[in-house]
Amino acid sequence: MKPIKKIRLSDSVINAIKKKVAENNFKPGDKFYSENELSKLLEVSRSSIREAIRILEATGYVTVRQGKGIFIADFDSQKFEPFVNWLKSNEQHILDHFEVRLIIEPKAAALAAEKADAEDIRKMEEALAQFDLFAERKDNTEIIKWDRKFHRWLAGSTKNSTLHVLMKSVTTSLPDGWISSLHTPGRIEKTTHEHRVILEAIKNRDKNSAEKAMARHLENALSDIRSHMGTLS
Amino acid sequence: MKPIKKIRLSDSVINAIKKKVAENNFKPGDKFYSENELSKLLEVSRSSIREAIRILEATGYVTVRQGKGIFIADFDSQKFEPFVNWLKSNEQHILDHFEVRLIIEPKAAALAAEKADAEDIRKMEEALAQFDLFAERKDNTEIIKWDRKFHRWLAGSTKNSTLHVLMKSVTTSLPDGWISSLHTPGRIEKTTHEHRVILEAIKNRDKNSAEKAMARHLENALSDIRSHMGTLS
DNA sequence: CGAAAACACTTGTCTGACAAGTAGACAAGT
DNA sequence: ACTTGTCTACTTGTCAGACAAGTGTTTTCG
């Protein structure tokens, strides 16, 4: 009959804001226009702007902090911040950390086997090559760096951004126990081989093998860490 | 030491309004206080009242019609209008989110079955009871809150602090008021039952059943969301 | 009696003002 | 050189008051 419906100004403002975000290429985490700027830009009062912002905030589109401004919401990395802080200040819970990785990473490897593209595989190959290079030179700092990159790129190739951010969080803090485990005889060589097996399974799109290879890799690392910790206590 | 968080007045107003609704036994469809009445009752300016109302409207708690007033939402309108838009614009994030939870939570449930003590089980029982209570009252915000608590306490009862903190981050990674699954028709009733199955498995120390029950729970939620999304494309 | 006008009440929008939190510049003091 | 405090400018948070625009009831008048 009559498709006319009265539109509230704040609703129009919402659409205008989303349009601005798309046009000007605002990304998650970016600072957005201030309320006064928006008021001038869209030629509506600050009240209506604020009501629109409240709605966008309630639906998780933006976050607002007094004195600072309006920010495009960052779905993942912002929310995992407390988790990262906790990891850093609780490195003694290394066994707990590993238990969590044992839950997540094998499944991540399976997903990677499903979805990794040529570029992902190229990056993982590079990480492995660098790892081997510095393994020969016994440069532990670089070794750890490229080990981390391998695990992160694997997570990235799942094409699941939440999982990627999560894995980045888990791998940011590599406790002493992890580092010292590299000193156990043969661990580096074993890691080289285990990584290779994982990547080959991914390249073959073999989900099951990838999952199992990753599980084995972590279990082996864990048991080396355990025995290494045992020698200290 | 830490919980110094600045509370916005409109957020307090939201709680006050919900309290009034419960105390004075407002039912769906009822006309609520007018903005001016609320302003006098709660002793805050009309601006703050309006911002609170916008949020309650966006989360489907009330509907507002110019010239007539504010009405407690009836649940048909509560489910569809605002929610589907949000679903559409965040589809990928939601799918990613559930994929991650499907990796973590079944294993967490299995661990919980192994290690939960009497106190853990008491807490989870309480969460289920509160969930049911607010399910009857159709208070989505409270329902979501207790759903979250159930999942968190389950994670806590694994006695793995890393896993616990991780689950806290994951369950907050969706904005307040939008745990998507619960807005799909019939999901709340199904959730009540599925939670019960999970908890019973944990009480029986049945790892396998707990793991499978949790996986089923998440899969059902996800598939309800999927079919709900399908209805609008 | 019946229709139009007046009125009361609602939400919608605008304006201007001040409080409160934040960040950067800059100068004073050690 | 470095900390410390102040000042300033900009941000969001809150308030008060006004008028516009829908809606429903009551009154008035033809």
Coordinates of N, CA, C and O in Angstrom, one line a residue, chain B residues 104-219:
Chain B
I104 N 38.0 -25.2 20.3 CA 38.5 -25.1 21.7 C 37.5 -25.7 22.7 O 37.8 -26.6 23.5
E105 N 36.2 -25.4 22.6 CA 35.3 -25.7 23.7 C 35.0 -27.2 23.9 O 34.8 -27.6 25.0
P106 N 34.9 -28.0 22.8 CA 34.6 -29.4 23.1 C 35.7 -30.0 23.9 O 35.5 -30.8 24.9
K107 N 37.0 -29.6 23.6 CA 38.1 -30.1 24.4 C 38.0 -29.6 25.8 O 38.4 -30.3 26.8
A108 N 37.6 -28.3 25.9 CA 37.5 -27.8 27.3 C 36.5 -28.5 28.1 O 36.6 -28.8 29.3
A109 N 35.4 -28.9 27.4 CA 34.3 -29.7 28.1 C 34.9 -31.0 28.6 O 34.6 -31.5 29.7
A110 N 35.7 -31.6 27.7 CA 36.2 -32.9 28.1 C 37.1 -32.8 29.3 O 37.1 -33.6 30.3
L111 N 38.0 -31.7 29.3 CA 38.8 -31.5 30.5 C 38.0 -31.2 31.7 O 38.4 -31.6 32.8
A112 N 36.9 -30.4 31.5 CA 36.1 -30.1 32.7 C 35.5 -31.4 33.3 O 35.4 -31.5 34.5
A113 N 35.1 -32.3 32.4 CA 34.5 -33.6 32.9 C 35.6 -34.3 33.8 O 35.2 -35.0 34.7
E114 N 36.8 -34.1 33.4 CA 37.9 -34.7 34.2 C 38.1 -34.1 35.5 O 38.4 -34.7 36.5
K115 N 38.1 -32.8 35.5 CA 38.7 -32.0 36.7 C 37.7 -31.2 37.5 O 38.1 -30.6 38.5
A116 N 36.5 -31.0 37.0 CA 35.6 -30.1 37.8 C 35.4 -30.6 39.2 O 35.2 -31.8 39.4
D117 N 35.4 -29.7 40.1 CA 35.1 -30.1 41.5 C 33.7 -29.6 41.9 O 32.9 -29.1 41.1
A118 N 33.3 -29.9 43.1 CA 31.9 -29.6 43.5 C 31.5 -28.1 43.4 O 30.4 -27.8 42.9
E119 N 32.5 -27.3 43.7 CA 32.2 -25.9 43.6 C 32.0 -25.4 42.1 O 31.1 -24.6 41.9
D120 N 32.8 -26.0 41.2 CA 32.6 -25.6 39.8 C 31.2 -26.0 39.4 O 30.5 -25.3 38.7
I121 N 30.8 -27.2 39.8 CA 29.5 -27.7 39.3 C 28.4 -26.9 39.9 O 27.4 -26.6 39.2
R122 N 28.6 -26.5 41.2 CA 27.6 -25.6 41.8 C 27.4 -24.3 41.0 O 26.3 -23.9 40.7
K123 N 28.5 -23.7 40.6 CA 28.5 -22.5 39.8 C 27.8 -22.7 38.5 O 27.0 -21.9 38.0
M124 N 28.1 -23.8 37.8 CA 27.5 -24.0 36.5 C 26.0 -24.3 36.6 O 25.2 -23.8 35.8
E125 N 25.6 -25.0 37.7 CA 24.2 -25.2 38.0 C 23.5 -23.8 38.2 O 22.4 -23.6 37.6
E126 N 24.2 -23.0 38.9 CA 23.5 -21.7 39.1 C 23.4 -20.9 37.8 O 22.3 -20.3 37.5
A127 N 24.4 -21.0 36.9 CA 24.3 -20.3 35.7 C 23.1 -20.8 34.8 O 22.4 -20.0 34.2
L128 N 22.9 -22.1 34.9 CA 21.8 -22.7 34.1 C 20.5 -22.2 34.7 O 19.5 -21.9 34.0
A129 N 20.4 -22.2 36.0 CA 19.2 -21.8 36.7 C 18.8 -20.3 36.3 O 17.7 -20.0 36.0
Q130 N 19.8 -19.5 36.4 CA 19.6 -18.1 36.0 C 19.2 -17.9 34.6 O 18.3 -17.1 34.2
F131 N 19.9 -18.7 33.7 CA 19.5 -18.7 32.3 C 18.1 -19.0 32.1 O 17.3 -18.3 31.4
D132 N 17.6 -20.1 32.8 CA 16.2 -20.5 32.6 C 15.3 -19.4 33.1 O 14.2 -19.1 32.5
L133 N 15.7 -18.8 34.3 CA 14.8 -17.8 34.9 C 14.6 -16.6 33.9 O 13.4 -16.2 33.7
F134 N 15.7 -16.1 33.3 CA 15.5 -15.0 32.4 C 15.0 -15.4 31.0 O 14.5 -14.6 30.3
A135 N 15.1 -16.7 30.7 CA 14.5 -17.1 29.5 C 13.0 -17.0 29.6 O 12.4 -16.6 28.6
E136 N 12.5 -17.3 30.8 CA 11.0 -17.1 30.9 C 10.6 -15.6 30.8 O 9.6 -15.3 30.2
R137 N 11.5 -14.8 31.3 CA 11.2 -13.3 31.3 C 11.6 -12.7 29.9 O 11.4 -11.5 29.7
K138 N 12.2 -13.5 29.1 CA 12.6 -13.0 27.7 C 13.5 -11.8 27.8 O 13.5 -10.9 26.9
D139 N 14.4 -11.8 28.8 CA 15.3 -10.7 28.9 C 16.6 -11.1 28.2 O 17.5 -11.7 28.8
N140 N 16.8 -10.7 27.0 CA 17.9 -11.2 26.2 C 19.2 -10.9 26.7 O 20.2 -11.7 26.7
T141 N 19.3 -9.7 27.2 CA 20.6 -9.2 27.7 C 21.1 -10.1 28.9 O 22.2 -10.5 29.0
E142 N 20.1 -10.4 29.8 CA 20.5 -11.2 31.0 C 20.7 -12.6 30.5 O 21.6 -13.3 31.1
I143 N 19.9 -13.1 29.6 CA 20.1 -14.5 29.1 C 21.6 -14.6 28.6 O 22.3 -15.6 28.9
I144 N 22.0 -13.7 27.8 CA 23.3 -13.7 27.2 C 24.4 -13.7 28.2 O 25.4 -14.4 28.2
K145 N 24.1 -12.9 29.2 CA 25.1 -12.8 30.3 C 25.3 -14.1 31.0 O 26.5 -14.5 31.3
W146 N 24.2 -14.9 31.3 CA 24.4 -16.1 32.0 C 24.8 -17.3 31.1 O 25.5 -18.2 31.5
D147 N 24.5 -17.1 29.8 CA 25.1 -18.1 28.8 C 26.6 -18.0 28.9 O 27.4 -19.0 28.9
R148 N 27.1 -16.7 28.8 CA 28.5 -16.5 28.9 C 29.1 -17.0 30.1 O 30.2 -17.6 30.1
K149 N 28.4 -16.8 31.2 CA 29.0 -17.3 32.5 C 29.1 -18.8 32.6 O 30.1 -19.3 33.1
F150 N 28.1 -19.4 32.0 CA 28.2 -20.9 32.0 C 29.4 -21.4 31.2 O 30.2 -22.2 31.7
H151 N 29.7 -20.8 30.1 CA 30.8 -21.2 29.3 C 32.1 -20.8 30.0 O 33.1 -21.6 29.9
R152 N 32.1 -19.7 30.7 CA 33.3 -19.3 31.3 C 33.6 -20.2 32.5 O 34.8 -20.6 32.8
W153 N 32.6 -20.5 33.3 CA 32.8 -21.4 34.5 C 33.2 -22.8 34.0 O 34.0 -23.5 34.7
L154 N 32.7 -23.2 32.9 CA 33.1 -24.5 32.4 C 34.6 -24.4 32.1 O 35.4 -25.4 32.4
A155 N 35.0 -23.4 31.4 CA 36.5 -23.2 31.1 C 37.3 -23.2 32.4 O 38.4 -23.7 32.5
G156 N 36.8 -22.5 33.4 CA 37.5 -22.4 34.7 C 37.7 -23.7 35.3 O 38.7 -24.0 36.0
S157 N 36.7 -24.6 35.2 CA 36.8 -25.9 35.9 C 37.7 -26.8 35.2 O 37.9 -28.0 35.7
T158 N 38.3 -26.4 34.1 CA 39.4 -27.3 33.5 C 40.7 -27.2 34.4 O 41.6 -28.0 34.2
K159 N 40.7 -26.2 35.3 CA 41.9 -25.9 36.1 C 43.1 -25.5 35.3 O 44.2 -25.6 35.7
N160 N 42.8 -25.2 34.0 CA 43.9 -24.7 33.2 C 43.7 -23.2 33.0 O 42.8 -22.7 32.3
S161 N 44.5 -22.4 33.7 CA 44.3 -21.0 33.8 C 44.4 -20.3 32.4 O 43.7 -19.3 32.1
T162 N 45.3 -20.8 31.6 CA 45.5 -20.2 30.3 C 44.2 -20.4 29.5 O 43.7 -19.5 28.8
L163 N 43.6 -21.6 29.6 CA 42.4 -21.9 28.8 C 41.3 -21.0 29.3 O 40.4 -20.5 28.6
H164 N 41.3 -20.8 30.7 CA 40.2 -20.0 31.3 C 40.3 -18.5 30.7 O 39.2 -18.0 30.3
V165 N 41.4 -18.0 30.8 CA 41.6 -16.6 30.3 C 41.3 -16.5 28.8 O 40.6 -15.6 28.4
L166 N 41.7 -17.5 28.1 CA 41.4 -17.5 26.7 C 39.9 -17.5 26.4 O 39.4 -16.7 25.6
M167 N 39.2 -18.3 27.1 CA 37.8 -18.4 26.9 C 37.1 -17.1 27.3 O 36.1 -16.7 26.7
K168 N 37.6 -16.4 28.3 CA 37.1 -15.1 28.7 C 37.2 -14.2 27.5 O 36.3 -13.4 27.2
S169 N 38.4 -14.2 26.9 CA 38.6 -13.3 25.7 C 37.6 -13.7 24.6 O 37.0 -12.8 23.9
V170 N 37.5 -14.9 24.3 CA 36.7 -15.4 23.2 C 35.3 -15.0 23.4 O 34.6 -14.6 22.5
T171 N 34.8 -15.2 24.6 CA 33.3 -14.9 24.9 C 33.0 -13.5 24.9 O 31.9 -13.1 24.8
T172 N 34.0 -12.6 25.1 CA 33.8 -11.2 25.0 C 34.0 -10.6 23.6 O 33.8 -9.4 23.4
S173 N 34.4 -11.5 22.7 CA 34.8 -10.9 21.4 C 33.6 -10.6 20.5 O 33.7 -10.1 19.4
L174 N 32.4 -11.0 21.0 CA 31.2 -10.5 20.3 C 30.6 -9.4 21.2 O 30.6 -9.5 22.4
P175 N 30.0 -8.3 20.6 CA 29.5 -7.2 21.3 C 28.4 -7.6 22.3 O 27.6 -8.5 22.0
D176 N 28.3 -6.9 23.4 CA 27.2 -7.1 24.3 C 25.9 -7.0 23.6 O 25.6 -6.2 22.8
G177 N 25.0 -7.9 24.0 CA 23.7 -7.9 23.5 C 23.6 -8.6 22.1 O 22.5 -8.7 21.6
W178 N 24.6 -9.1 21.6 CA 24.5 -9.8 20.4 C 25.2 -11.2 20.3 O 25.9 -11.4 19.4
I179 N 25.0 -12.0 21.3 CA 25.5 -13.3 21.1 C 24.5 -13.9 20.1 O 23.3 -14.2 20.4
S180 N 25.0 -13.9 18.9 CA 24.1 -14.0 17.7 C 23.1 -15.2 17.8 O 21.9 -15.0 17.5
S181 N 23.6 -16.3 18.2 CA 22.7 -17.5 18.1 C 21.4 -17.3 18.9 O 20.4 -17.8 18.4
L182 N 21.5 -16.7 20.0 CA 20.3 -16.6 20.9 C 19.1 -15.8 20.3 O 18.0 -15.9 20.8
H183 N 19.4 -15.1 19.2 CA 18.3 -14.3 18.6 C 17.6 -15.1 17.5 O 16.7 -14.5 16.9
T184 N 18.0 -16.3 17.3 CA 17.3 -17.1 16.2 C 16.1 -17.8 16.9 O 16.3 -18.3 18.0
P185 N 15.1 -18.0 16.2 CA 13.8 -18.6 16.7 C 14.1 -19.9 17.4 O 14.7 -20.8 16.7
G186 N 13.6 -20.1 18.6 CA 13.7 -21.4 19.2 C 15.0 -21.8 19.8 O 15.2 -22.8 20.5
R187 N 16.0 -20.9 19.6 CA 17.4 -21.3 20.0 C 17.5 -21.3 21.5 O 18.2 -22.1 22.1
I188 N 16.8 -20.4 22.2 CA 16.9 -20.3 23.7 C 16.5 -21.6 24.3 O 17.1 -22.2 25.2
E189 N 15.3 -22.2 23.8 CA 14.8 -23.4 24.4 C 15.8 -24.5 24.1 O 16.1 -25.3 25.0
K190 N 16.3 -24.6 22.9 CA 17.3 -25.6 22.6 C 18.5 -25.5 23.5 O 19.1 -26.5 23.9
T191 N 19.0 -24.3 23.7 CA 20.2 -24.0 24.5 C 20.0 -24.5 25.9 O 20.9 -25.2 26.4
T192 N 18.8 -24.3 26.5 CA 18.6 -24.8 27.8 C 18.8 -26.3 27.9 O 19.5 -26.7 28.8
H193 N 18.3 -27.0 26.9 CA 18.4 -28.4 26.9 C 19.9 -28.9 26.7 O 20.4 -29.7 27.4
E194 N 20.5 -28.2 25.7 CA 21.9 -28.6 25.4 C 22.9 -28.4 26.5 O 23.8 -29.2 26.8
H195 N 22.7 -27.2 27.2 CA 23.5 -26.9 28.3 C 23.4 -28.0 29.4 O 24.3 -28.5 30.0
R196 N 22.1 -28.4 29.6 CA 21.9 -29.4 30.6 C 22.6 -30.7 30.3 O 23.2 -31.4 31.2
V197 N 22.5 -31.1 29.0 CA 23.2 -32.4 28.6 C 24.7 -32.3 28.9 O 25.3 -33.2 29.4
I198 N 25.3 -31.1 28.6 CA 26.7 -30.9 28.8 C 27.0 -31.1 30.3 O 28.0 -31.8 30.6
L199 N 26.3 -30.4 31.1 CA 26.6 -30.4 32.5 C 26.4 -31.8 33.1 O 27.2 -32.2 33.9
E200 N 25.4 -32.5 32.7 CA 25.2 -33.9 33.2 C 26.4 -34.8 32.8 O 26.8 -35.6 33.7
A201 N 26.9 -34.6 31.6 CA 28.0 -35.4 31.2 C 29.2 -35.1 32.1 O 30.0 -36.0 32.5
I202 N 29.4 -33.8 32.4 CA 30.5 -33.4 33.2 C 30.3 -34.0 34.6 O 31.3 -34.5 35.2
K203 N 29.1 -33.9 35.2 CA 28.9 -34.5 36.5 C 29.1 -36.0 36.5 O 29.6 -36.5 37.5
N204 N 28.9 -36.6 35.4 CA 29.1 -38.1 35.3 C 30.6 -38.4 35.0 O 30.9 -39.6 34.8
R205 N 31.4 -37.4 34.9 CA 32.8 -37.5 34.5 C 33.0 -38.3 33.2 O 33.9 -39.1 33.0
D206 N 32.0 -38.0 32.3 CA 32.1 -38.7 31.0 C 32.7 -37.8 30.0 O 32.0 -37.0 29.3
K207 N 34.0 -37.9 29.8 CA 34.7 -37.0 28.9 C 34.2 -37.0 27.5 O 33.9 -36.0 26.9
N208 N 34.0 -38.2 26.9 CA 33.5 -38.3 25.5 C 32.2 -37.6 25.3 O 32.0 -36.9 24.4
S209 N 31.2 -37.9 26.2 CA 29.9 -37.4 26.1 C 30.0 -35.9 26.2 O 29.3 -35.1 25.4
A210 N 30.7 -35.4 27.1 CA 30.8 -33.9 27.3 C 31.4 -33.2 26.1 O 30.8 -32.2 25.6
E211 N 32.4 -33.8 25.5 CA 33.0 -33.3 24.3 C 32.0 -33.2 23.2 O 31.9 -32.2 22.5
K212 N 31.4 -34.4 23.0 CA 30.4 -34.4 21.9 C 29.2 -33.5 22.1 O 28.7 -32.9 21.2
A213 N 28.7 -33.4 23.4 CA 27.6 -32.6 23.6 C 27.9 -31.1 23.4 O 27.1 -30.4 22.8
M214 N 29.1 -30.7 23.7 CA 29.5 -29.3 23.5 C 29.6 -29.1 22.0 O 29.2 -28.0 21.5
A215 N 30.2 -30.0 21.3 CA 30.4 -29.9 19.8 C 29.0 -29.7 19.2 O 28.7 -28.9 18.3
R216 N 28.1 -30.6 19.6 CA 26.7 -30.6 19.1 C 26.1 -29.2 19.4 O 25.4 -28.6 18.5
H217 N 26.2 -28.7 20.6 CA 25.7 -27.5 21.0 C 26.1 -26.3 20.1 O 25.3 -25.6 19.6
L218 N 27.4 -26.3 19.8 CA 27.9 -25.2 19.0 C 27.5 -25.4 17.5 O 27.2 -24.4 16.9
E219 N 27.5 -26.6 17.1 CA 27.1 -26.9 15.7 C 25.7 -26.5 15.5 O 25.3 -25.9 14.5

